[in-house]
mmCIF file of C-alpha atoms in Angstrom:
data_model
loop_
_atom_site.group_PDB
_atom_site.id
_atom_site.type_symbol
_atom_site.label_atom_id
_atom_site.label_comp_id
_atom_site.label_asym_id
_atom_site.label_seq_id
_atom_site.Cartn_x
_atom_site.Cartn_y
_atom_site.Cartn_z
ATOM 1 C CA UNK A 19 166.333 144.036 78.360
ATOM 2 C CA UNK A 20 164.812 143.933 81.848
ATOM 3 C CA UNK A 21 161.557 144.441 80.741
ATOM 4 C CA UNK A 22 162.133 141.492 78.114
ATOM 5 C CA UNK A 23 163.392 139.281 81.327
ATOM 6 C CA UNK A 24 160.913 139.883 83.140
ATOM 7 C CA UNK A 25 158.104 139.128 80.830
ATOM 8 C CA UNK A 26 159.853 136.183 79.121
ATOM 9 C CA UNK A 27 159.644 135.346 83.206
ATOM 10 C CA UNK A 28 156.089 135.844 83.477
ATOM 11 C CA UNK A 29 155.100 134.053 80.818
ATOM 12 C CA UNK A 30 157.154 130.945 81.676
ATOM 13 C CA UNK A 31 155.551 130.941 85.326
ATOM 14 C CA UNK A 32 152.138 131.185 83.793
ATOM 15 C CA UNK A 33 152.689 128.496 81.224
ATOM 16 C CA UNK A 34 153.807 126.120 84.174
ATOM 17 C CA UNK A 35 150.971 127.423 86.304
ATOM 18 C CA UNK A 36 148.220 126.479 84.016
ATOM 19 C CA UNK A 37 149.875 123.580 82.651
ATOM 20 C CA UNK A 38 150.612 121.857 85.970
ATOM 21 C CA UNK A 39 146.894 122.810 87.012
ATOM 22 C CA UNK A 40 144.846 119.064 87.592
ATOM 23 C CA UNK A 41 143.422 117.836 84.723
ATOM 24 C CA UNK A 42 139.379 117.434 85.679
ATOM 25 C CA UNK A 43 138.245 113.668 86.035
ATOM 26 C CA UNK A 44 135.280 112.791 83.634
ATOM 27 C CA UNK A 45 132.357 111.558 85.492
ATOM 28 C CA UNK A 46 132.614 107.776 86.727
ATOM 29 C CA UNK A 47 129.337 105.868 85.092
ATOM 30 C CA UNK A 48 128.452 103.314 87.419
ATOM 31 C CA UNK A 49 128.577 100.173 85.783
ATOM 32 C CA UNK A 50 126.393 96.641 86.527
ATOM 33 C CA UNK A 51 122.875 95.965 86.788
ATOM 34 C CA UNK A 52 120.656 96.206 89.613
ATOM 35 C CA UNK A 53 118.617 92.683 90.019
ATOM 36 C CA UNK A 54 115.468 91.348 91.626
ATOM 37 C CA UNK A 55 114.491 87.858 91.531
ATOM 38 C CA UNK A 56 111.513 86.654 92.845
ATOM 39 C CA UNK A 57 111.183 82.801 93.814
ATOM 40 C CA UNK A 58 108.454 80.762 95.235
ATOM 41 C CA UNK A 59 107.815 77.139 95.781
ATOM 42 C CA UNK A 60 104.281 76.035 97.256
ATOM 43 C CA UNK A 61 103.604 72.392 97.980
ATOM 44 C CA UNK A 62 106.866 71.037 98.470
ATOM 45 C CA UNK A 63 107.591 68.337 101.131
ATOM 46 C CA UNK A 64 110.748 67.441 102.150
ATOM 47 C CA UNK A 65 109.268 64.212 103.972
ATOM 48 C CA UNK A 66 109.133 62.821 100.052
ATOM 49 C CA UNK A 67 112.625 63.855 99.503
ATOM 50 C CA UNK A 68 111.394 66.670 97.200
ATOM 51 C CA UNK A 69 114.579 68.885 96.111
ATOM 52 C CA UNK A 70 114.865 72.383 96.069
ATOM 53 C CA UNK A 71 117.527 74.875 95.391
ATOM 54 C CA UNK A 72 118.181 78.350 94.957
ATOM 55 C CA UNK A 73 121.306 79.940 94.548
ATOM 56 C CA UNK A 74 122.196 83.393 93.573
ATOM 57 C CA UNK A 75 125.554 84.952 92.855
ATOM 58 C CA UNK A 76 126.590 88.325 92.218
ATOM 59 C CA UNK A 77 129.780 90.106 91.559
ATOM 60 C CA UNK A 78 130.973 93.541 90.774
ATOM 61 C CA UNK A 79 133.984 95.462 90.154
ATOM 62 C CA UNK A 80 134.305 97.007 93.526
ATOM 63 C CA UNK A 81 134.645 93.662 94.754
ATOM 64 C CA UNK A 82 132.191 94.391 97.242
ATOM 65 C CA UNK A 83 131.462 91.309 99.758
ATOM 66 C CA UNK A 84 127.852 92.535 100.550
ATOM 67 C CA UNK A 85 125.839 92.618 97.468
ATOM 68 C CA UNK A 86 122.429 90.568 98.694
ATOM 69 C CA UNK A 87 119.373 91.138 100.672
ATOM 70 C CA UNK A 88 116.743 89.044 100.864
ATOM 71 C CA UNK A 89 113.042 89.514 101.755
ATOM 72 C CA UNK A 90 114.275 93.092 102.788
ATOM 73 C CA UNK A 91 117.049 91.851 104.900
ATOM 74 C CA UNK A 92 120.596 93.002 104.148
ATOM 75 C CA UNK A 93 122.769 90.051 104.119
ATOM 76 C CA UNK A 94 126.247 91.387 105.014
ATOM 77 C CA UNK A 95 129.111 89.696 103.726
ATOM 78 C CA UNK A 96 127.322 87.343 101.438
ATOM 79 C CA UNK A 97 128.094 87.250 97.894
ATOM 80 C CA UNK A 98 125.379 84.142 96.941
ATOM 81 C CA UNK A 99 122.069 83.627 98.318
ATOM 82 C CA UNK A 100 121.044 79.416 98.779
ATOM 83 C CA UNK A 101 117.835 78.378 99.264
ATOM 84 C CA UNK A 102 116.720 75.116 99.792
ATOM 85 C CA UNK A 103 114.032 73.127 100.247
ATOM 86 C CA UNK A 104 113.345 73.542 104.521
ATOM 87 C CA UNK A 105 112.998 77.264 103.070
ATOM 88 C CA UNK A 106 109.684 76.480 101.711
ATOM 89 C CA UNK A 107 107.880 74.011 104.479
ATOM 90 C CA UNK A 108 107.420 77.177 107.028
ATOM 91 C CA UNK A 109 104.988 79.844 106.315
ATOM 92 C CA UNK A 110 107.310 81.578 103.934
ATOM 93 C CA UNK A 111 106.605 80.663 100.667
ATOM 94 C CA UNK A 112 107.783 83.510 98.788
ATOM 95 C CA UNK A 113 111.346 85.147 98.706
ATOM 96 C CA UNK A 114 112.870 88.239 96.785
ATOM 97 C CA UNK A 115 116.435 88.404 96.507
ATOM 98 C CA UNK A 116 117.664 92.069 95.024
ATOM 99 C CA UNK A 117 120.901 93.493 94.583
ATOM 100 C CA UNK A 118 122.474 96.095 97.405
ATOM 101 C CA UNK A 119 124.564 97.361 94.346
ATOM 102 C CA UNK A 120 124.500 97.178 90.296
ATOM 103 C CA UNK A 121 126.447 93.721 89.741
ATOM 104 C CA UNK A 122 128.805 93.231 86.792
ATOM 105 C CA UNK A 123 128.160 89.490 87.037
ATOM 106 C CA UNK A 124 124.566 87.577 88.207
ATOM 107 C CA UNK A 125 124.188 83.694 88.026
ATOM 108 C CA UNK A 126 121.267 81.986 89.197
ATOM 109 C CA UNK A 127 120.682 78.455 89.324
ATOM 110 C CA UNK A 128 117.761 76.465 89.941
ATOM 111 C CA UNK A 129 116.518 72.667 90.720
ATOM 112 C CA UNK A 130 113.866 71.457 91.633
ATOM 113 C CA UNK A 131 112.925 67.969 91.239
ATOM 114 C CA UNK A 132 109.717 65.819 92.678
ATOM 115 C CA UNK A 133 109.622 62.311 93.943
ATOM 116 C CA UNK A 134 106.691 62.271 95.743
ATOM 117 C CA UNK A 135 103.642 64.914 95.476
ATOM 118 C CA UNK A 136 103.105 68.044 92.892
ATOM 119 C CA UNK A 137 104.660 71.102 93.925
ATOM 120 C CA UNK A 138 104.458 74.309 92.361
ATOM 121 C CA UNK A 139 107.590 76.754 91.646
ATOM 122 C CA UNK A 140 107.218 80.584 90.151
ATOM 123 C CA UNK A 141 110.142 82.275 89.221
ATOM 124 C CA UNK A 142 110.623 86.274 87.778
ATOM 125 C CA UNK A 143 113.790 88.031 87.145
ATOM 126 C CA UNK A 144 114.035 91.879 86.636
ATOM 127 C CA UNK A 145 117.070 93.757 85.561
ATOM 128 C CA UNK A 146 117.029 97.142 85.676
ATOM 129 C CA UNK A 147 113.486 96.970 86.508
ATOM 130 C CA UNK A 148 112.578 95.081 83.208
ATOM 131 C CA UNK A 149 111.227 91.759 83.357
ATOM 132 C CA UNK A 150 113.502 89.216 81.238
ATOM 133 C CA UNK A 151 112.625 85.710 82.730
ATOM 134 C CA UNK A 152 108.956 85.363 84.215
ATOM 135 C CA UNK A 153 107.929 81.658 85.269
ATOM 136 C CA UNK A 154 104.605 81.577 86.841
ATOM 137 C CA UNK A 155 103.100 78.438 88.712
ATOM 138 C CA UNK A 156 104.907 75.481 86.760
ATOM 139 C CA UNK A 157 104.112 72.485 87.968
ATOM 140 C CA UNK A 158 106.742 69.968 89.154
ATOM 141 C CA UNK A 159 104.852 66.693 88.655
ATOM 142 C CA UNK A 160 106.071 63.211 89.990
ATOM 143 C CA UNK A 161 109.684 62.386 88.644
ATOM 144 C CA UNK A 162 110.046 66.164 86.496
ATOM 145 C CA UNK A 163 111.670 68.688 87.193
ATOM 146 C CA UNK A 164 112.319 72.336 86.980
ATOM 147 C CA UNK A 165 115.508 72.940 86.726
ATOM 148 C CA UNK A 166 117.918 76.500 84.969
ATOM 149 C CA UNK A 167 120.659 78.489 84.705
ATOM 150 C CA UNK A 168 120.458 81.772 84.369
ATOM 151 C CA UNK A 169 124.010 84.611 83.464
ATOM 152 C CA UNK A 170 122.758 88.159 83.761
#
């Protein structure tokens, strides 16, 4: 009867061994899309009152606050990017604005509108390195405009 004990013991400790042993994690996918948008406005001139504007928002489920950089530079602690139209009357014509992380959430809204000369706007959007919105050198004639919105 020993014997008996002692094996009924054995088995009971290995049972709870194995049983109580962590249960393995399945891989975490990460989730979002990674984003680049690339916007440029030549010819603008905010002596005419042209408008211009840019904004960018992006949100994942980290809830991470830095999720931007722009033209290379990280921009910490900035979930949307704005640019406007003093953006585009210096020598940089050109911005790209891509993701520091896959975002669950992008928005991007445009205007631009002219009241005095032509100005030209281009506008590409790649998610996950595919291009889904490509606007190239649309003209924004006298009292037009160019104006979006754009859920990723």
């Amino acid at each position: 009867m020993n014997k008996f004990k002692a094996l009924l013991m054995l088995a009971l400790c290995t049972t709870l061994f194995f049983s109580c042993k962590k249960k393995e994690e399945a891989p975490k996918t990460e989730s979002g899309k990674n984003v680049k948008l690339t916007f440029t406005v030549t010819g603008v001139n905010p002596a005419e009152v042209d408008a211009v504007s840019f904004t960018a928002v992006g949100l994942n489920n980290a809830n991470a606050k830095t999720v931007w950089k722009v033209n290379g530079a990280v921009k910490n602690n900035e979930q949307a990017i704005s640019l406007g139209e003093n953006d585009f009357t210096g020598t940089t014509k050109t911005y790209v604005v891509e993701s520091t992380t896959p975002l669950d959430v992008i928005d991007v809204s445009i205007q631009c509108i002219n009241f005095g000369s032509n100005f030209k706007v281009s506008y590409k959007a790649e998610i996950d390195g595919k291009v889904v919105n490509s606007d190239q050198d649309v003209t924004v004639a006298l009292n037009k405009d160019y104006t979006h919105q754009f859920t990723y």
